[in-house]
Amino acid sequence: MIRIKKFVLLFICILASIEAGAQYFMSGQEPASTKWEQINSEHFQLIFPENYKENARYVANILEYSYDRVSNSMECKPRKVSVIIHNKSVTSNGFVAPAPHRVELYSVPPQDNNPMPWLEHLCVHELRHWVQIDKLNQGITRILNYIFGEQATAVVAGLLPMWYLEGDAVISETVLTKDGRGRVPDFTKQIRSRLSDSLPLYSFDKMLLGSYKNNTPNHYELGYHITSYARYQYGEKLWQNLENYVGQKPFQIFSFNFGLNRFTDSYSADLYDSAMTFYGSFYPRKSGKVDETNTHEINTTEHSSYTSYRHPRYMEDGNILALKKDYSRLPRFVKISKGKEKIIHIPGKMSFERFSYAKDLIVWSEEIPDVRWGNRSYSVIKVYNMKRGIEKILTEKTRLFAPDISDDGKRIAVIKVTQKSEYRLVVLDTENGWIQKQFTHPANIFIQQPVWSVDGKHIFVIGTSENGKSIYSINYSTGKWKQLLKPSFREIQHLSTGKDYLYFKGALDYKEEICALDLSEEELYRITHSPVNASDVSFSSSSNSIVYASFDSEGYNLYEKELDTTAFYPIKAQYNSDNQLIGSLREDEDQLFFSENIPAHRYNAHPYRRYKNLFNFHSWAPLYMDYNINLKSITDISPGITLFSQNLLSTALTTLGYSYQSGTHKLHSQFIYKGWFPVFRISTGYGGKPEVIRDPSVEWTPELNNDYMEFNASISLPLNFSCNKYFTGLVPSIAYEYDRDFYHNYREDYYMRGLKTINYNFWFYHYQRMAYRDLQPRWGFTFDLNFRTSPFSEKMLGNMTSLAGIFYLPGFIEDHGIKLNLGYQKQNPEAYLYPSYLKFPRGLQPSKTQKLFSFKSDYLFPLFYPDWNIPSVLYVKRFKAGLFYDYAMNRFQRVENNTRVWEQQALYSMGTEITSDFHIARIMFPFSAGVRYAYLPQLSDHRFELIFSIDFYRIYSNKF
């Protein structure tokens, strides 16, 4: 019994310490000038910018309407939760954070949004996540909440795998509403493609954790297939029973798997196998190759790993322009001519992936971050002139998406989304970006992906409303809107215009095909017959043909098809996305979600004062954890208590602590404020005996009391200038440090109490975005200039200046990289030296230094991508290696016969590092471990070191 108690206590402490690394998760901040308001409904507190008031009322009604419907299958009535709405970012996203528990929503719809209105889709999905998390608050988890605060639920929620969390949320949006991603063929295409291939399915570990070699689905798609099958097979109470089990028995580290086995007689991998078997017979079999009637493949180059060609466009000479994506390079525009490819340009982060082309001009929308505020960003229009080889930013600080350039190259149609969620069709002058015309739908429905008619007299758009998607034409002269296709929940994407037809990607049962809308008769036709999915259509009037992308398990390939209208296959305009499985799951729900039934209650809004809500103590611990908020690391754990606070706007972070160490009482505090343009950090500590810093030959020490104190304060300005394919930023900072230790002055034989230092730092970075396989940036550099001084303690410490630069270069082979590190450091000391700011050669310990020049070089390269796995224990994705050579020239003074003399050391090391990237126990973030061998010529010594790291951010990064 005692052993069990010790195990549980140890387990809780380990989890608490690990969780502290994510204690202050945040996505960014809004500008300091933002005025906030709030709405308090029965189950939600909505916090939103002042100019979003009317839309916030709409969101409050959606959430309250969804509350019972989303939580019904869990038999859970979740606690009231705060919902923060961000309307200044062009990111389309949302998330639920368990500590402090809150929901954050981003209001801008994506241009490839499904037939359901964005805010309804977002609210249903994220509310389900809150239900999942709050469902755990029972049994032992509830007791842990009293002991540790909200972080306890966050730790237990970490026992739920990502595939379950996202898959179950996708089920909610799919089953409760008329839409949802589970109904969209584009969402299920990777699983469908794998199931219909003759090759065996990948292991569960590979499908879940990804691969550097093959294309695998994300955890949304994988999770939907597993969770929907499990609920269909074992009933609607499966997931609520499983969450009850996890919440009541969190001390079982693998409680999710144990509970899954208890209720289904299967573990996760077994359930995956059963789900794939079920869907293998549920989905129609793959219909062979692409229909070769009047069709031929455009990209004929063989590729050894995942390669995808998207959004092809005809050029005037009949060649094809496309966006090429693979694991080793950034997405890039390529010209394809008779099977040969030429790279044209590498864009930055596209806010909508599709681009447009006419008259040697490539046009796209690109996301640009705000210089300072993480929750404000822009979508600008960019133009690349192929003849001149010049990229131009056509608009600045705008919210414009999905540009389409007219055939004459003079006008660009774009979609504008305001901070108030007003949707407009805007026409820009290609030369200067000036607005020529604006059009707004009378009902302010969300409009997507405009395209010009062949004659330039009309613009076609996709419109999304509570009734689904439809297609509209807008008369450019009169501004009159005309509905060409009645709304339905058929997925429609990627319009392209012909003389008599409008072409697009449309959902047909379990896959998507290229469809055509007869503009005169308004009849619908299917014109392709693809094995899995057809997409990204572009029409050529000169050849009366289309080029489109067809998906298979390792990416999209391009096909050209000559059109024959007599072979067009008529289809019905109305569309029902239900199927047997969805219909069965819908029968389990007592209440469904219908957009037309959302109430229109006018909630009262009140100001939300930032200064009144500066502190939000959400978690605590019955021990002291010396947690550095800025570095996100724990350096010490001791008896005591720790309080954690993060306000709901993520502008103020606070840690308060008391510790009992070595028989003394100590107080600790940290505070960071990010709500103003500069970032302020303050930390203090009081208690315990001070240290005595002296030469060992000094025999006497001062009287010591328990009155040690330290105080640190800093101001920094994190500026983000990222643009194009580069991350660029500048972070100047000033830090003041004070401690009340005793420092011996050997010249005059007395102790100085307390030391004050000031540190000035200037850090600049500019490096290329990394491709999925990259081990480091292909191009780039960083500069770090640091000056440290002690102006109030001149007789004890002088000053130290250092300059360091890192340069990134491509290697001799793809996926290889070269890194050069140069540094110079100089101290002007008094009684004591500062610790070295620069690192010594690998394998050597830092030593005394006054002048230090360092040079380090690395050549990094992957070895192979094995995708080995020991089921549920270990999954190895990559082996990589590096060769290094380090050199340093170190100079310092020493006393010889009462005279200071300079000593010089030439330090070398060389060797290699071999590491692997792997996952343990199906944990989503990857580990990296290996060995470093260093040879030290001056010592004729061989040294080995173990290397270990965890990449907490890789889980949030996309492949492209």
PDB file of N, CA and C in Angstrom, residues 46-91:
ATOM      1  N   LEU A  46     -18.112  35.575 -22.938  1.00  0.00           N
ATOM      2  CA  LEU A  46     -17.450  35.933 -24.191  1.00  0.00           C
ATOM      3  C   LEU A  46     -16.689  37.238 -24.001  1.00  0.00           C
ATOM      4  N   ILE A  47     -15.429  37.245 -24.405  1.00  0.00           N
ATOM      5  CA  ILE A  47     -14.576  38.433 -24.334  1.00  0.00           C
ATOM      6  C   ILE A  47     -14.139  38.734 -25.761  1.00  0.00           C
ATOM      7  N   PHE A  48     -14.343  39.958 -26.201  1.00  0.00           N
ATOM      8  CA  PHE A  48     -14.166  40.264 -27.616  1.00  0.00           C
ATOM      9  C   PHE A  48     -13.821  41.741 -27.803  1.00  0.00           C
ATOM     10  N   PRO A  49     -13.187  42.100 -28.922  1.00  0.00           N
ATOM     11  CA  PRO A  49     -12.921  43.507 -29.213  1.00  0.00           C
ATOM     12  C   PRO A  49     -14.220  44.287 -29.381  1.00  0.00           C
ATOM     13  N   GLU A  50     -14.169  45.548 -29.038  1.00  0.00           N
ATOM     14  CA  GLU A  50     -15.358  46.393 -29.015  1.00  0.00           C
ATOM     15  C   GLU A  50     -16.078  46.416 -30.354  1.00  0.00           C
ATOM     16  N   ASN A  51     -15.325  46.384 -31.470  1.00  0.00           N
ATOM     17  CA  ASN A  51     -15.954  46.500 -32.783  1.00  0.00           C
ATOM     18  C   ASN A  51     -16.560  45.187 -33.279  1.00  0.00           C
ATOM     19  N   TYR A  52     -16.561  44.155 -32.426  1.00  0.00           N
ATOM     20  CA  TYR A  52     -17.119  42.864 -32.824  1.00  0.00           C
ATOM     21  C   TYR A  52     -18.389  42.536 -32.047  1.00  0.00           C
ATOM     22  N   LYS A  53     -19.032  43.545 -31.500  1.00  0.00           N
ATOM     23  CA  LYS A  53     -20.135  43.326 -30.565  1.00  0.00           C
ATOM     24  C   LYS A  53     -21.291  42.549 -31.186  1.00  0.00           C
ATOM     25  N   GLU A  54     -21.774  42.956 -32.341  1.00  0.00           N
ATOM     26  CA  GLU A  54     -22.930  42.290 -32.940  1.00  0.00           C
ATOM     27  C   GLU A  54     -22.621  40.837 -33.288  1.00  0.00           C
ATOM     28  N   ASN A  55     -21.449  40.602 -33.810  1.00  0.00           N
ATOM     29  CA  ASN A  55     -21.063  39.232 -34.129  1.00  0.00           C
ATOM     30  C   ASN A  55     -20.864  38.406 -32.870  1.00  0.00           C
ATOM     31  N   ALA A  56     -20.406  39.037 -31.799  1.00  0.00           N
ATOM     32  CA  ALA A  56     -20.238  38.317 -30.535  1.00  0.00           C
ATOM     33  C   ALA A  56     -21.587  37.841 -30.010  1.00  0.00           C
ATOM     34  N   ARG A  57     -22.623  38.638 -30.190  1.00  0.00           N
ATOM     35  CA  ARG A  57     -23.966  38.197 -29.794  1.00  0.00           C
ATOM     36  C   ARG A  57     -24.370  36.957 -30.593  1.00  0.00           C
ATOM     37  N   TYR A  58     -24.034  36.962 -31.868  1.00  0.00           N
ATOM     38  CA  TYR A  58     -24.322  35.808 -32.719  1.00  0.00           C
ATOM     39  C   TYR A  58     -23.564  34.578 -32.223  1.00  0.00           C
ATOM     40  N   VAL A  59     -22.293  34.751 -31.872  1.00  0.00           N
ATOM     41  CA  VAL A  59     -21.491  33.641 -31.346  1.00  0.00           C
ATOM     42  C   VAL A  59     -22.074  33.132 -30.032  1.00  0.00           C
ATOM     43  N   ALA A  60     -22.514  34.047 -29.173  1.00  0.00           N
ATOM     44  CA  ALA A  60     -23.116  33.633 -27.898  1.00  0.00           C
ATOM     45  C   ALA A  60     -24.365  32.789 -28.135  1.00  0.00           C
ATOM     46  N   ASN A  61     -25.164  33.171 -29.104  1.00  0.00           N
ATOM     47  CA  ASN A  61     -26.363  32.395 -29.430  1.00  0.00           C
ATOM     48  C   ASN A  61     -26.006  31.021 -30.000  1.00  0.00           C
ATOM     49  N   ILE A  62     -24.974  30.963 -30.843  1.00  0.00           N
ATOM     50  CA  ILE A  62     -24.541  29.669 -31.384  1.00  0.00           C
ATOM     51  C   ILE A  62     -24.093  28.750 -30.254  1.00  0.00           C
ATOM     52  N   LEU A  63     -23.277  29.284 -29.350  1.00  0.00           N
ATOM     53  CA  LEU A  63     -22.742  28.467 -28.269  1.00  0.00           C
ATOM     54  C   LEU A  63     -23.840  27.963 -27.336  1.00  0.00           C
ATOM     55  N   GLU A  64     -24.757  28.846 -26.963  1.00  0.00           N
ATOM     56  CA  GLU A  64     -25.840  28.429 -26.068  1.00  0.00           C
ATOM     57  C   GLU A  64     -26.753  27.417 -26.762  1.00  0.00           C
ATOM     58  N   TYR A  65     -27.011  27.636 -28.047  1.00  0.00           N
ATOM     59  CA  TYR A  65     -27.833  26.703 -28.813  1.00  0.00           C
ATOM     60  C   TYR A  65     -27.144  25.332 -28.925  1.00  0.00           C
ATOM     61  N   SER A  66     -25.806  25.349 -28.993  1.00  0.00           N
ATOM     62  CA  SER A  66     -25.042  24.116 -29.171  1.00  0.00           C
ATOM     63  C   SER A  66     -24.792  23.385 -27.864  1.00  0.00           C
ATOM     64  N   TYR A  67     -24.949  24.056 -26.742  1.00  0.00           N
ATOM     65  CA  TYR A  67     -24.494  23.534 -25.457  1.00  0.00           C
ATOM     66  C   TYR A  67     -25.047  22.129 -25.177  1.00  0.00           C
ATOM     67  N   ASP A  68     -26.352  21.977 -25.176  1.00  0.00           N
ATOM     68  CA  ASP A  68     -26.948  20.670 -24.888  1.00  0.00           C
ATOM     69  C   ASP A  68     -26.688  19.675 -26.011  1.00  0.00           C
ATOM     70  N   ARG A  69     -26.709  20.149 -27.245  1.00  0.00           N
ATOM     71  CA  ARG A  69     -26.555  19.249 -28.384  1.00  0.00           C
ATOM     72  C   ARG A  69     -25.160  18.635 -28.437  1.00  0.00           C
ATOM     73  N   VAL A  70     -24.157  19.449 -28.200  1.00  0.00           N
ATOM     74  CA  VAL A  70     -22.775  18.968 -28.291  1.00  0.00           C
ATOM     75  C   VAL A  70     -22.413  18.088 -27.101  1.00  0.00           C
ATOM     76  N   SER A  71     -22.974  18.359 -25.940  1.00  0.00           N
ATOM     77  CA  SER A  71     -22.603  17.620 -24.727  1.00  0.00           C
ATOM     78  C   SER A  71     -23.487  16.396 -24.483  1.00  0.00           C
ATOM     79  N   ASN A  72     -24.551  16.235 -25.245  1.00  0.00           N
ATOM     80  CA  ASN A  72     -25.521  15.177 -24.973  1.00  0.00           C
ATOM     81  C   ASN A  72     -24.888  13.790 -24.971  1.00  0.00           C
ATOM     82  N   SER A  73     -24.094  13.453 -25.982  1.00  0.00           N
ATOM     83  CA  SER A  73     -23.548  12.098 -26.078  1.00  0.00           C
ATOM     84  C   SER A  73     -22.509  11.810 -25.001  1.00  0.00           C
ATOM     85  N   MET A  74     -22.012  12.848 -24.343  1.00  0.00           N
ATOM     86  CA  MET A  74     -21.081  12.660 -23.226  1.00  0.00           C
ATOM     87  C   MET A  74     -21.804  12.628 -21.876  1.00  0.00           C
ATOM     88  N   GLU A  75     -23.099  12.954 -21.890  1.00  0.00           N
ATOM     89  CA  GLU A  75     -23.860  13.067 -20.649  1.00  0.00           C
ATOM     90  C   GLU A  75     -23.096  13.932 -19.646  1.00  0.00           C
ATOM     91  N   CYS A  76     -22.719  15.104 -20.132  1.00  0.00           N
ATOM     92  CA  CYS A  76     -21.904  16.025 -19.344  1.00  0.00           C
ATOM     93  C   CYS A  76     -22.446  17.424 -19.522  1.00  0.00           C
ATOM     94  N   LYS A  77     -22.560  18.153 -18.435  1.00  0.00           N
ATOM     95  CA  LYS A  77     -22.929  19.558 -18.472  1.00  0.00           C
ATOM     96  C   LYS A  77     -21.705  20.362 -18.059  1.00  0.00           C
ATOM     97  N   PRO A  78     -20.901  20.760 -19.022  1.00  0.00           N
ATOM     98  CA  PRO A  78     -19.625  21.397 -18.678  1.00  0.00           C
ATOM     99  C   PRO A  78     -19.809  22.725 -17.945  1.00  0.00           C
ATOM    100  N   ARG A  79     -18.795  23.049 -17.156  1.00  0.00           N
ATOM    101  CA  ARG A  79     -18.803  24.291 -16.401  1.00  0.00           C
ATOM    102  C   ARG A  79     -18.752  25.505 -17.329  1.00  0.00           C
ATOM    103  N   LYS A  80     -19.108  26.640 -16.793  1.00  0.00           N
ATOM    104  CA  LYS A  80     -19.038  27.879 -17.557  1.00  0.00           C
ATOM    105  C   LYS A  80     -17.581  28.144 -17.932  1.00  0.00           C
ATOM    106  N   VAL A  81     -17.378  28.564 -19.153  1.00  0.00           N
ATOM    107  CA  VAL A  81     -16.023  28.753 -19.651  1.00  0.00           C
ATOM    108  C   VAL A  81     -15.928  30.100 -20.367  1.00  0.00           C
ATOM    109  N   SER A  82     -14.751  30.691 -20.345  1.00  0.00           N
ATOM    110  CA  SER A  82     -14.506  31.955 -21.045  1.00  0.00           C
ATOM    111  C   SER A  82     -14.155  31.673 -22.501  1.00  0.00           C
ATOM    112  N   VAL A  83     -14.700  32.484 -23.385  1.00  0.00           N
ATOM    113  CA  VAL A  83     -14.449  32.361 -24.823  1.00  0.00           C
ATOM    114  C   VAL A  83     -13.872  33.683 -25.306  1.00  0.00           C
ATOM    115  N   ILE A  84     -12.634  33.661 -25.795  1.00  0.00           N
ATOM    116  CA  ILE A  84     -11.977  34.880 -26.275  1.00  0.00           C
ATOM    117  C   ILE A  84     -12.025  34.867 -27.797  1.00  0.00           C
ATOM    118  N   ILE A  85     -12.517  35.939 -28.382  1.00  0.00           N
ATOM    119  CA  ILE A  85     -12.662  36.030 -29.839  1.00  0.00           C
ATOM    120  C   ILE A  85     -11.602  36.989 -30.377  1.00  0.00           C
ATOM    121  N   HIS A  86     -10.867  36.522 -31.378  1.00  0.00           N
ATOM    122  CA  HIS A  86      -9.831  37.325 -32.029  1.00  0.00           C
ATOM    123  C   HIS A  86     -10.304  37.675 -33.439  1.00  0.00           C
ATOM    124  N   ASN A  87     -10.417  38.949 -33.733  1.00  0.00           N
ATOM    125  CA  ASN A  87     -10.901  39.349 -35.063  1.00  0.00           C
ATOM    126  C   ASN A  87      -9.879  40.153 -35.852  1.00  0.00           C
ATOM    127  N   LYS A  88      -8.653  40.261 -35.355  1.00  0.00           N
ATOM    128  CA  LYS A  88      -7.634  41.048 -36.059  1.00  0.00           C
ATOM    129  C   LYS A  88      -6.619  40.171 -36.791  1.00  0.00           C
ATOM    130  N   SER A  89      -6.736  38.883 -36.630  1.00  0.00           N
ATOM    131  CA  SER A  89      -5.823  37.952 -37.293  1.00  0.00           C
ATOM    132  C   SER A  89      -6.481  37.399 -38.553  1.00  0.00           C
ATOM    133  N   VAL A  90      -5.663  37.040 -39.530  1.00  0.00           N
ATOM    134  CA  VAL A  90      -6.198  36.401 -40.742  1.00  0.00           C
ATOM    135  C   VAL A  90      -6.085  34.884 -40.648  1.00  0.00           C
ATOM    136  N   THR A  91      -5.690  34.383 -39.477  1.00  0.00           N
ATOM    137  CA  THR A  91      -5.658  32.939 -39.236  1.00  0.00           C
ATOM    138  C   THR A  91      -7.073  32.426 -39.011  1.00  0.00           C
TER     139      THR A  91
END
